[in-house]
Structure formats: structure tokens, C-alpha cells
CSV table of C-alpha atoms in Angstrom, one decimal:
chain,number,residue,atom,x,y,z
A,30,MET,CA,12.9,77.1,-60.1
A,31,ASN,CA,16.1,75.4,-59.3
A,32,ASN,CA,17.6,77.9,-56.9
A,33,PRO,CA,16.3,80.3,-54.2
A,34,ALA,CA,15.5,83.9,-55.1
A,35,ILE,CA,17.6,86.7,-53.9
A,36,GLY,CA,16.3,88.1,-50.6
A,37,PHE,CA,14.1,85.2,-49.7
A,38,HIS,CA,16.5,82.4,-48.9
A,39,SER,CA,20.1,82.1,-47.8
A,40,ALA,CA,22.6,79.7,-49.4
A,41,SER,CA,26.1,78.7,-48.5
A,42,LEU,CA,28.8,80.2,-50.6
A,43,PRO,CA,32.3,78.8,-51.4
A,44,THR,CA,34.8,80.1,-49.0
A,45,GLU,CA,37.6,80.1,-51.6
A,46,TYR,CA,37.6,81.0,-55.3
A,47,SER,CA,40.0,82.4,-57.7
A,48,MET,CA,37.9,85.5,-58.5
A,49,ASN,CA,34.3,86.3,-58.2
A,50,ILE,CA,33.0,88.5,-61.1
A,51,LEU,CA,29.7,90.2,-61.8
A,52,VAL,CA,28.7,90.7,-65.4
A,53,THR,CA,25.7,93.0,-66.0
A,54,GLY,CA,23.9,93.0,-69.3
A,55,ALA,CA,24.7,89.3,-69.5
A,56,ALA,CA,21.9,88.6,-72.0
A,57,GLY,CA,23.2,91.3,-74.3
A,58,PHE,CA,25.5,90.9,-77.3
A,59,ILE,CA,28.8,91.7,-75.6
A,60,GLY,CA,27.7,90.7,-72.1
A,61,SER,CA,26.8,87.1,-73.0
A,62,HIS,CA,30.1,86.6,-74.8
A,63,VAL,CA,32.1,88.1,-71.9
A,64,MET,CA,30.2,86.0,-69.3
A,65,LYS,CA,30.9,82.8,-71.3
A,66,ALA,CA,34.6,83.6,-71.9
A,67,LEU,CA,35.2,84.3,-68.2
A,68,ALA,CA,33.4,81.1,-67.0
A,69,GLU,CA,35.4,79.1,-69.5
A,70,LYS,CA,38.6,80.5,-68.0
A,71,GLY,CA,37.5,79.1,-64.6
A,72,TYR,CA,36.3,82.3,-62.9
A,73,SER,CA,33.2,82.3,-60.6
A,74,VAL,CA,30.7,84.4,-62.6
A,75,ILE,CA,27.3,85.9,-61.9
A,76,GLY,CA,25.4,87.4,-64.8
A,77,ILE,CA,22.4,89.7,-64.5
A,78,ASP,CA,20.1,91.2,-67.0
A,79,ASN,CA,16.6,92.7,-66.9
A,80,ILE,CA,15.8,91.1,-70.4
A,81,ASN,CA,13.7,94.1,-71.5
A,82,ASP,CA,11.8,94.2,-74.8
A,83,TYR,CA,13.8,96.8,-76.6
A,84,TYR,CA,14.3,94.0,-79.1
A,85,ASP,CA,12.9,90.4,-79.3
A,86,PRO,CA,13.7,88.7,-75.9
A,87,ARG,CA,14.0,85.4,-77.8
A,88,LEU,CA,17.4,86.5,-78.9
A,89,LYS,CA,18.5,87.3,-75.4
A,90,TYR,CA,17.3,84.0,-74.0
A,91,ALA,CA,19.1,82.2,-76.9
A,92,ARG,CA,22.3,83.9,-76.0
A,93,LEU,CA,21.9,82.7,-72.4
A,94,ALA,CA,21.3,79.2,-73.7
A,95,GLN,CA,24.8,79.4,-75.3
A,96,CYS,CA,26.0,79.8,-71.7
A,97,GLY,CA,24.0,76.8,-70.5
A,98,ILE,CA,21.3,79.0,-68.9
A,99,ASP,CA,17.8,77.5,-69.3
A,100,ALA,CA,15.4,80.0,-70.7
A,101,HIS,CA,12.4,79.0,-68.6
A,102,GLU,CA,14.4,79.2,-65.4
A,103,ALA,CA,15.9,82.6,-66.4
A,104,ASN,CA,12.5,84.0,-67.2
A,105,TRP,CA,11.7,84.1,-63.5
A,106,GLU,CA,12.7,87.4,-61.9
A,107,SER,CA,15.4,87.0,-59.2
A,108,ASN,CA,15.7,83.3,-59.8
A,109,ILE,CA,19.3,82.1,-59.5
A,110,VAL,CA,19.9,79.8,-62.4
A,111,SER,CA,23.1,77.7,-62.6
A,112,SER,CA,24.6,77.0,-66.0
A,113,THR,CA,24.4,73.3,-67.1
A,114,THR,CA,27.6,73.6,-69.2
A,115,LEU,CA,29.8,76.1,-67.4
A,116,SER,CA,31.2,75.5,-64.0
A,117,ASP,CA,30.4,78.1,-61.4
A,118,CYS,CA,28.4,80.3,-63.7
A,119,LYS,CA,25.0,81.6,-62.7
A,120,PHE,CA,22.4,84.0,-64.1
A,121,ILE,CA,19.8,86.2,-62.3
A,122,ARG,CA,17.1,88.2,-64.1
A,123,MET,CA,17.2,91.6,-62.4
A,124,ASP,CA,17.5,95.3,-63.2
A,125,ILE,CA,20.5,97.4,-62.2
A,126,GLY,CA,18.0,100.2,-61.6
A,127,ASP,CA,16.6,98.3,-58.7
A,128,ARG,CA,18.6,99.8,-55.8
A,129,GLU,CA,17.4,97.4,-53.1
A,130,LYS,CA,18.0,94.2,-55.1
A,131,MET,CA,21.4,95.4,-56.2
A,132,ASN,CA,22.5,95.9,-52.6
A,133,ARG,CA,21.3,92.4,-51.7
A,134,LEU,CA,23.2,91.0,-54.6
A,135,PHE,CA,26.5,92.6,-53.6
A,136,GLN,CA,25.9,91.8,-49.9
A,137,ARG,CA,25.6,88.1,-50.8
A,138,TYR,CA,28.3,87.5,-53.4
A,139,HIS,CA,31.2,89.8,-52.4
A,140,PHE,CA,32.4,90.4,-55.9
A,141,ASP,CA,36.0,91.0,-56.6
A,142,LYS,CA,35.4,92.7,-59.9
A,143,VAL,CA,32.3,94.1,-61.7
A,144,VAL,CA,32.0,94.3,-65.5
A,145,ASN,CA,29.1,96.7,-66.2
A,146,LEU,CA,27.8,96.0,-69.7
A,147,ALA,CA,24.1,96.8,-69.0
A,148,ALA,CA,22.7,99.9,-70.7
A,149,GLN,CA,19.8,101.0,-72.7
A,150,ALA,CA,21.3,100.7,-76.1
A,151,GLY,CA,20.7,102.4,-79.4
A,152,VAL,CA,21.7,105.9,-80.6
A,153,ARG,CA,18.6,106.5,-82.6
A,154,TYR,CA,16.2,105.1,-80.0
A,155,SER,CA,17.6,107.7,-77.5
A,156,ILE,CA,16.1,110.4,-79.7
A,157,SER,CA,12.6,109.1,-79.5
A,158,ASN,CA,12.7,107.6,-76.0
A,159,PRO,CA,15.0,109.8,-73.9
A,160,TYR,CA,13.6,108.9,-70.5
A,161,SER,CA,14.4,105.2,-70.9
A,162,TYR,CA,18.1,106.1,-71.0
A,163,MET,CA,18.2,107.8,-67.6
A,164,ARG,CA,17.1,104.7,-65.5
A,165,SER,CA,19.7,102.4,-66.9
A,166,ASN,CA,22.6,104.5,-68.1
A,167,LEU,CA,22.6,107.0,-65.2
A,168,ASP,CA,20.5,105.7,-62.3
A,169,GLY,CA,21.5,102.1,-62.8
A,170,PHE,CA,25.2,103.1,-63.2
A,171,LEU,CA,25.0,105.1,-59.9
A,172,ASN,CA,23.7,102.0,-58.2
A,173,ILE,CA,26.7,100.0,-59.6
A,174,LEU,CA,29.1,102.7,-58.3
A,175,GLU,CA,27.6,102.8,-54.9
A,176,CYS,CA,27.6,99.0,-54.5
A,177,CYS,CA,31.2,98.8,-55.7
A,178,ARG,CA,32.1,101.5,-53.2
A,179,HIS,CA,30.3,99.9,-50.2
A,180,TYR,CA,31.1,96.3,-50.8
A,181,GLY,CA,34.8,96.3,-51.4
A,182,VAL,CA,34.9,95.7,-55.2
A,183,LYS,CA,38.5,95.9,-56.4
A,184,HIS,CA,37.9,97.0,-60.0
A,185,LEU,CA,34.9,98.2,-61.9
A,186,ILE,CA,35.1,97.8,-65.7
A,187,PHE,CA,32.3,99.5,-67.6
A,188,ALA,CA,31.1,99.9,-71.2
A,189,SER,CA,31.4,103.4,-72.7
A,190,SER,CA,31.0,104.0,-76.4
A,191,SER,CA,32.8,105.4,-79.4
A,192,SER,CA,29.7,107.7,-79.7
A,193,VAL,CA,31.2,110.0,-77.0
A,194,TYR,CA,33.6,111.4,-79.7
A,195,GLY,CA,30.5,113.0,-81.3
A,196,MET,CA,31.5,115.7,-83.8
A,197,ASN,CA,35.2,115.2,-83.5
A,198,THR,CA,36.9,115.4,-86.9
A,199,LYS,CA,40.4,114.5,-85.9
A,200,VAL,CA,41.1,110.8,-86.6
A,201,PRO,CA,41.9,108.3,-85.4
A,202,PHE,CA,40.0,109.0,-82.2
A,203,SER,CA,42.3,109.1,-79.2
A,204,GLU,CA,41.4,108.7,-75.5
A,205,GLU,CA,43.0,112.1,-75.0
A,206,ASP,CA,40.6,113.9,-77.4
A,207,LYS,CA,38.0,116.2,-76.0
A,208,ILE,CA,34.4,114.7,-75.9
A,209,ASP,CA,32.4,117.9,-75.5
A,210,THR,CA,30.2,117.5,-78.7
A,211,PRO,CA,27.9,114.5,-78.4
A,212,VAL,CA,25.2,114.2,-81.0
A,213,SER,CA,22.8,111.9,-79.2
A,214,LEU,CA,21.5,111.5,-75.6
A,215,TYR,CA,23.0,108.0,-75.7
A,216,ALA,CA,26.4,109.5,-76.2
A,217,ALA,CA,25.8,112.1,-73.5
A,218,SER,CA,24.8,109.4,-71.1
A,219,LYS,CA,28.0,107.4,-71.8
A,220,LYS,CA,30.1,110.5,-71.2
A,221,SER,CA,28.2,111.1,-68.0
A,222,ASP,CA,29.1,107.5,-66.9
A,223,GLU,CA,32.8,108.3,-67.5
A,224,LEU,CA,32.6,111.4,-65.4
A,225,MET,CA,30.7,109.7,-62.6
A,226,ALA,CA,33.3,106.9,-62.5
A,227,HIS,CA,36.2,109.4,-62.3
A,228,CYS,CA,34.5,111.1,-59.4
A,229,TYR,CA,34.2,107.8,-57.5
A,230,SER,CA,37.8,106.9,-58.3
A,231,LYS,CA,39.0,110.2,-56.9
A,232,LEU,CA,36.7,110.3,-53.9
A,233,TYR,CA,36.8,106.7,-52.8
A,234,GLY,CA,39.9,105.2,-54.4
A,235,LEU,CA,37.7,102.8,-56.5
A,236,GLN,CA,39.5,101.4,-59.5
A,237,THR,CA,37.4,102.1,-62.6
A,238,THR,CA,38.1,101.5,-66.2
A,239,GLY,CA,35.9,102.6,-69.1
A,240,LEU,CA,35.9,100.9,-72.5
A,241,ARG,CA,34.9,102.8,-75.6
A,242,TYR,CA,33.6,100.1,-77.9
A,243,PHE,CA,33.7,100.7,-81.7
A,244,THR,CA,30.8,99.3,-83.9
A,245,VAL,CA,30.7,95.7,-82.7
A,246,TYR,CA,29.4,93.0,-85.1
A,247,GLY,CA,29.3,89.3,-85.4
A,248,PRO,CA,27.1,86.3,-84.4
A,249,TRP,CA,24.4,87.0,-81.8
A,250,GLY,CA,24.5,90.7,-82.6
A,251,ARG,CA,21.7,93.2,-82.0
A,252,PRO,CA,18.8,93.3,-84.5
A,253,ASP,CA,18.7,97.1,-84.5
A,254,MET,CA,22.3,97.3,-85.8
A,255,ALA,CA,23.3,97.6,-89.5
A,256,PRO,CA,24.5,94.0,-90.1
A,257,MET,CA,21.3,92.5,-88.9
A,258,LEU,CA,19.1,95.0,-90.6
A,259,PHE,CA,21.0,94.5,-93.9
A,260,ALA,CA,20.9,90.7,-93.7
A,261,LYS,CA,17.2,90.6,-93.0
A,262,SER,CA,16.4,92.9,-95.9
A,263,ILE,CA,18.8,91.4,-98.4
A,264,LEU,CA,17.6,87.8,-97.8
A,265,ALA,CA,14.0,89.0,-98.0
A,266,HIS,CA,14.8,90.9,-101.3
A,267,GLU,CA,13.7,94.1,-99.7
A,268,PRO,CA,15.5,97.5,-100.0
A,269,ILE,CA,18.1,98.5,-97.5
A,270,LYS,CA,18.4,102.1,-96.2
A,271,VAL,CA,21.8,103.6,-96.9
A,272,PHE,CA,22.3,106.8,-95.0
A,273,ASN,CA,24.4,109.8,-96.0
A,274,HIS,CA,24.1,108.3,-99.5
A,275,GLY,CA,26.7,105.7,-98.5
A,276,ASP,CA,29.4,108.2,-97.6
A,277,MET,CA,30.3,107.0,-94.1
A,278,LEU,CA,33.2,105.2,-92.5
A,279,ARG,CA,32.9,102.8,-89.5
A,280,ASP,CA,35.5,101.0,-87.4
A,281,PHE,CA,33.7,97.6,-87.5
A,282,THR,CA,35.1,95.4,-84.8
A,283,TYR,CA,34.4,91.6,-84.6
A,284,ILE,CA,32.9,90.4,-81.4
A,285,ASP,CA,35.8,88.0,-80.6
A,286,ASP,CA,38.3,90.9,-80.7
A,287,ILE,CA,36.0,93.0,-78.4
A,288,VAL,CA,35.9,90.1,-75.9
A,289,GLU,CA,39.6,89.6,-76.1
A,290,GLY,CA,40.3,93.3,-75.4
A,291,THR,CA,37.7,93.3,-72.5
A,292,LEU,CA,39.2,90.3,-70.8
A,293,ARG,CA,42.7,91.7,-71.0
A,294,ILE,CA,41.4,94.8,-69.2
A,295,ILE,CA,39.5,92.8,-66.6
A,296,MET,CA,42.7,91.1,-65.6
A,297,LEU,CA,44.7,94.3,-65.4
A,298,ASP,CA,45.0,96.2,-62.1
A,299,GLY,CA,46.8,99.2,-60.8
A,300,LEU,CA,45.8,101.5,-63.7
A,301,GLN,CA,45.9,105.3,-63.0
A,302,SER,CA,45.3,108.5,-64.8
A,303,PRO,CA,48.1,111.0,-65.3
A,304,GLN,CA,46.8,112.8,-62.2
A,305,GLY,CA,47.2,109.7,-60.1
A,306,VAL,CA,43.5,108.8,-59.9
A,307,PRO,CA,42.8,105.0,-60.2
A,308,TYR,CA,40.7,105.6,-63.4
A,309,SER,CA,41.4,104.8,-67.0
A,310,ILE,CA,39.7,104.9,-70.4
A,311,PHE,CA,40.5,102.7,-73.4
A,312,ASN,CA,39.3,102.4,-77.0
A,313,ILE,CA,38.5,98.9,-78.2
A,314,GLY,CA,38.2,98.8,-81.9
A,315,CYS,CA,39.7,97.3,-85.0
A,316,SER,CA,41.5,100.5,-86.0
A,317,LYS,CA,40.7,99.9,-89.7
A,318,PRO,CA,37.8,102.0,-90.8
A,319,VAL,CA,35.6,100.5,-93.6
A,320,LYS,CA,33.6,102.4,-96.1
A,321,LEU,CA,29.9,101.7,-95.7
A,322,MET,CA,29.5,100.7,-99.3
A,323,ASP,CA,32.4,98.2,-99.0
A,324,PHE,CA,30.7,96.8,-95.9
A,325,ILE,CA,27.5,96.3,-97.9
A,326,SER,CA,29.4,94.7,-100.7
A,327,GLU,CA,30.9,92.1,-98.2
A,328,MET,CA,27.4,91.4,-96.9
A,329,GLU,CA,26.1,90.9,-100.4
A,330,SER,CA,28.9,88.5,-101.2
A,331,SER,CA,28.5,86.4,-98.0
A,332,LEU,CA,24.7,86.3,-98.3
A,333,GLY,CA,24.7,85.5,-102.0
A,334,HIS,CA,22.3,88.3,-103.0
A,335,GLU,CA,22.7,91.9,-104.3
A,336,ALA,CA,21.0,94.5,-102.1
A,337,GLU,CA,18.4,96.9,-103.5
A,338,LYS,CA,19.6,100.2,-102.0
A,339,VAL,CA,17.6,103.3,-101.0
A,340,PHE,CA,20.0,106.3,-100.5
A,341,LEU,CA,19.0,108.7,-97.8
A,342,ASP,CA,20.4,111.7,-96.0
A,343,MET,CA,22.3,111.4,-92.7
A,344,GLN,CA,20.1,110.4,-89.7
A,345,PRO,CA,19.9,112.6,-86.6
A,346,GLY,CA,22.4,111.3,-84.0
A,347,ASP,CA,24.7,109.7,-86.6
A,348,VAL,CA,28.3,110.7,-87.3
A,349,TYR,CA,30.3,110.6,-90.5
A,350,GLN,CA,33.1,108.3,-89.3
A,351,THR,CA,34.5,106.3,-86.4
A,352,TYR,CA,38.2,105.3,-86.1
A,353,ALA,CA,39.8,103.9,-83.0
A,354,ASP,CA,43.4,104.6,-82.0
A,355,VAL,CA,44.1,101.5,-79.9
A,356,THR,CA,47.7,102.3,-79.1
A,357,LYS,CA,47.0,102.8,-75.4
A,358,LEU,CA,45.2,99.4,-75.1
A,359,THR,CA,48.0,97.6,-77.1
A,360,GLU,CA,50.7,99.1,-75.0
A,361,ALA,CA,48.9,98.2,-71.7
A,362,THR,CA,47.8,94.7,-72.6
A,363,GLY,CA,49.2,93.5,-75.9
A,364,TYR,CA,45.8,93.7,-77.6
A,365,SER,CA,45.8,93.1,-81.3
A,366,PRO,CA,42.6,92.6,-83.3
A,367,LYS,CA,42.8,89.5,-85.4
A,368,THR,CA,39.6,89.2,-87.4
A,369,GLN,CA,39.5,90.7,-90.9
A,370,LEU,CA,36.2,92.1,-92.2
A,371,HIS,CA,35.8,89.5,-94.9
A,372,ASP,CA,36.1,86.6,-92.4
A,373,GLY,CA,34.0,88.3,-89.8
A,374,ILE,CA,31.1,89.0,-92.2
A,375,ARG,CA,31.3,85.4,-93.5
A,376,ARG,CA,31.0,84.0,-90.0
A,377,PHE,CA,28.1,86.4,-89.2
A,378,ALA,CA,26.3,85.5,-92.4
A,379,GLU,CA,26.6,81.8,-91.8
A,380,TRP,CA,25.2,82.3,-88.3
A,381,TYR,CA,22.3,84.5,-89.5
A,382,LYS,CA,21.2,82.1,-92.3
A,383,THR,CA,21.1,79.1,-89.9
A,384,THR,CA,20.9,79.8,-86.2
A,385,TYR,CA,19.1,83.2,-86.3
A,386,THR,CA,16.5,82.4,-88.9
A,387,ASP,CA,15.7,79.2,-87.0
A,388,LEU,CA,15.4,81.1,-83.7
A,389,MET,CA,13.0,83.6,-85.2
A,390,SER,CA,10.7,80.9,-86.5
A,391,ARG,CA,10.1,79.6,-83.0
A,392,PRO,CA,7.2,80.7,-80.7
A,393,THR,CA,7.6,84.0,-78.8
A,394,ASP,CA,6.5,82.8,-75.3
A,395,THR,CA,9.1,81.3,-73.0
A,396,ASP,CA,6.6,78.6,-72.1
A,397,GLU,CA,6.8,77.4,-75.7
A,398,HIS,CA,10.4,76.3,-75.5
A,399,ILE,CA,12.4,79.4,-76.5
């Protein structure tokens, strides 16, 4: 282990730095991209993640490797691993649900800003495993809020989700819409996070900003999401499941646009609600809904194979459409998504056929060179 573990040794810290930022969920799809982007811009970044087995940890370690974080070092819980490629970027395997360790972390590093992207993901998984959502999405988020409150964090940016819009039928979805009709526990947990953040902003003056992400896709994505599931089945000449008989719309948003929008918010301070509370919510999407069948057609074209399709009814927890109104984000930051679906799917397919298939052919144990 190349660095002391939190709580067992002390280490000197730089007395001056431009900004010290914590990124939780740093081995996740969005989190790893955000951590890398912040470090490349010269900020001092600490990334944490519990690296659970909701999906294959090999993918999570490989994302960290893209940030110069060695998989074997990162596998040790509480080990502080420095990036070999990014200046002043470190990773620690730990769980935001661990209250004691979170307090030690904040005591030691004195974060200026916190970007909370850690959560138990998956709308459908929340239906069959409801308790797993409470520890991370509620208890863990409370630990984040408490640490931000007690250790002088200037701004907490946290991931919400387009799923909070639930059964809303008015489109595009606006931040001003009511979100009283969630259709999954995952969506309910994200709405709860927004309410908890507002409470801390009002009571303690903590600047909090929630980001409602819309259907993110691209290289290094989650294997439980449609692009990865479709790619795997199409290349294996196996049928893909097409829910609601293909009659669905999704605001697919490429990962680079998601990261760009997130970084613009991280650098923005002084936001307030209409009531004067230092709390804001922003949609981050492409704002160009795509028919599911058109998305599948792009996948077939990029992968070079036609998919065998099995048409099924709507799944519990799913919604007919998502469509982001990003006017508020654009006016506040100048955000403008750049990646067209055709280009995004092509980049994803190239990554899947090369990097991902090679990764999944490797041994599963971290001691076998992940």
C-alpha cells in the first residue's frame, strides 16, 4: 500500500491549493469521468467509492485505471492511492454510509466543494432490493450533508435523477414541475435527497445544488443500462428485450455533455431559490428525445448486426418518456449539449467492441491484474 490509511496515520497536507474537491461514487460511470475532468483542470481531487458488486467490479477498477489509479492499491479499503497520471488526484475505497470514516475524511482534507455522485443505482433493482437503497441514497446522503455542515464545505453538488418526474405527462420536464408521483423507490429516494438538501440549505446556509441527469450513455457506461444490454445481445446474436413494444422516448445524453454540464455547475456559486434559500435544481439532458426503436436502429448500424427483438409490456418502475428542459442550466452556465446520437452511439460501439470485450475476458480477481 503506497499511502497510509485514513484514521491510522497522519500526513502533511498542502497549505495552499486552488480548490479541494471530494467526488463520491468515483468508480462509477459519471463519477470517474467527473473526477478525471476536474483533475485535468488542475484541482485537488479526492475520489471515494465503496466498489460494491451491484455489477462487475472489474469495470469499476478499469474506470479508475483511466484516472491513473492502480486497481490493486484501490482494492484495499481506506488505502489512499495517488494517481500516476493526474496531478493531485487520489482515491480511497470507502462507503459514504460509514459515518465514522466520513467524519475522519472531512476532518483531514477540509474540502471546499463536494460532488456527491454515490448512490445505489438502478430503477428496476430498487423494486427487488429496496433496503439496499436506504443505506446509500438516504443514510449515506445524510452523512454527506452532516459532514458538509460541520466542516465548512462551501458548495455541495449532488446527483438527482430524471426519474423524479415519475408519472408527469407534461413535456419537456421542467425543474418547476411537481414531482409527487414517483414510480420506483429509486425515484422516491432521489426526491428525498432533494428535500433533505433544501432543509440543510435553509437551516444552515449550506449551498446545495441537485442535478437531475437524463439517461446517460457512452463509453464506460453501466452494464445494466440499455446500451450495454443491447450491445451484448446484438453481438452475441441473442434477442434483445424491447419494452412497451418499442413505444418509448428517452432523452439520451452523451457522457461528455453530462460532464460538461456538471463541471459548469461545480464552478458556479451564489445560487438561490426564489425564496432566497441557497438551493437549486438543474436538469442536465440533451433535450432531444429519441424513439426507442430509432435508438436500437443506431445501435444495429454501429455494431454491424441486426437485433432479434422480443417485444414486451412496460416494466414496473418504467415511464413512457423523458425529455429535459435545459433552459435554466443554459441561462445560468451557457450549457449546450454537443454530441448527436449518431456520433455518441458510434463512439460507444467502438469502445464496447474493443476495450470492454477485452476487459471482460480478463480474470475477475484483483490479484490477477484487473
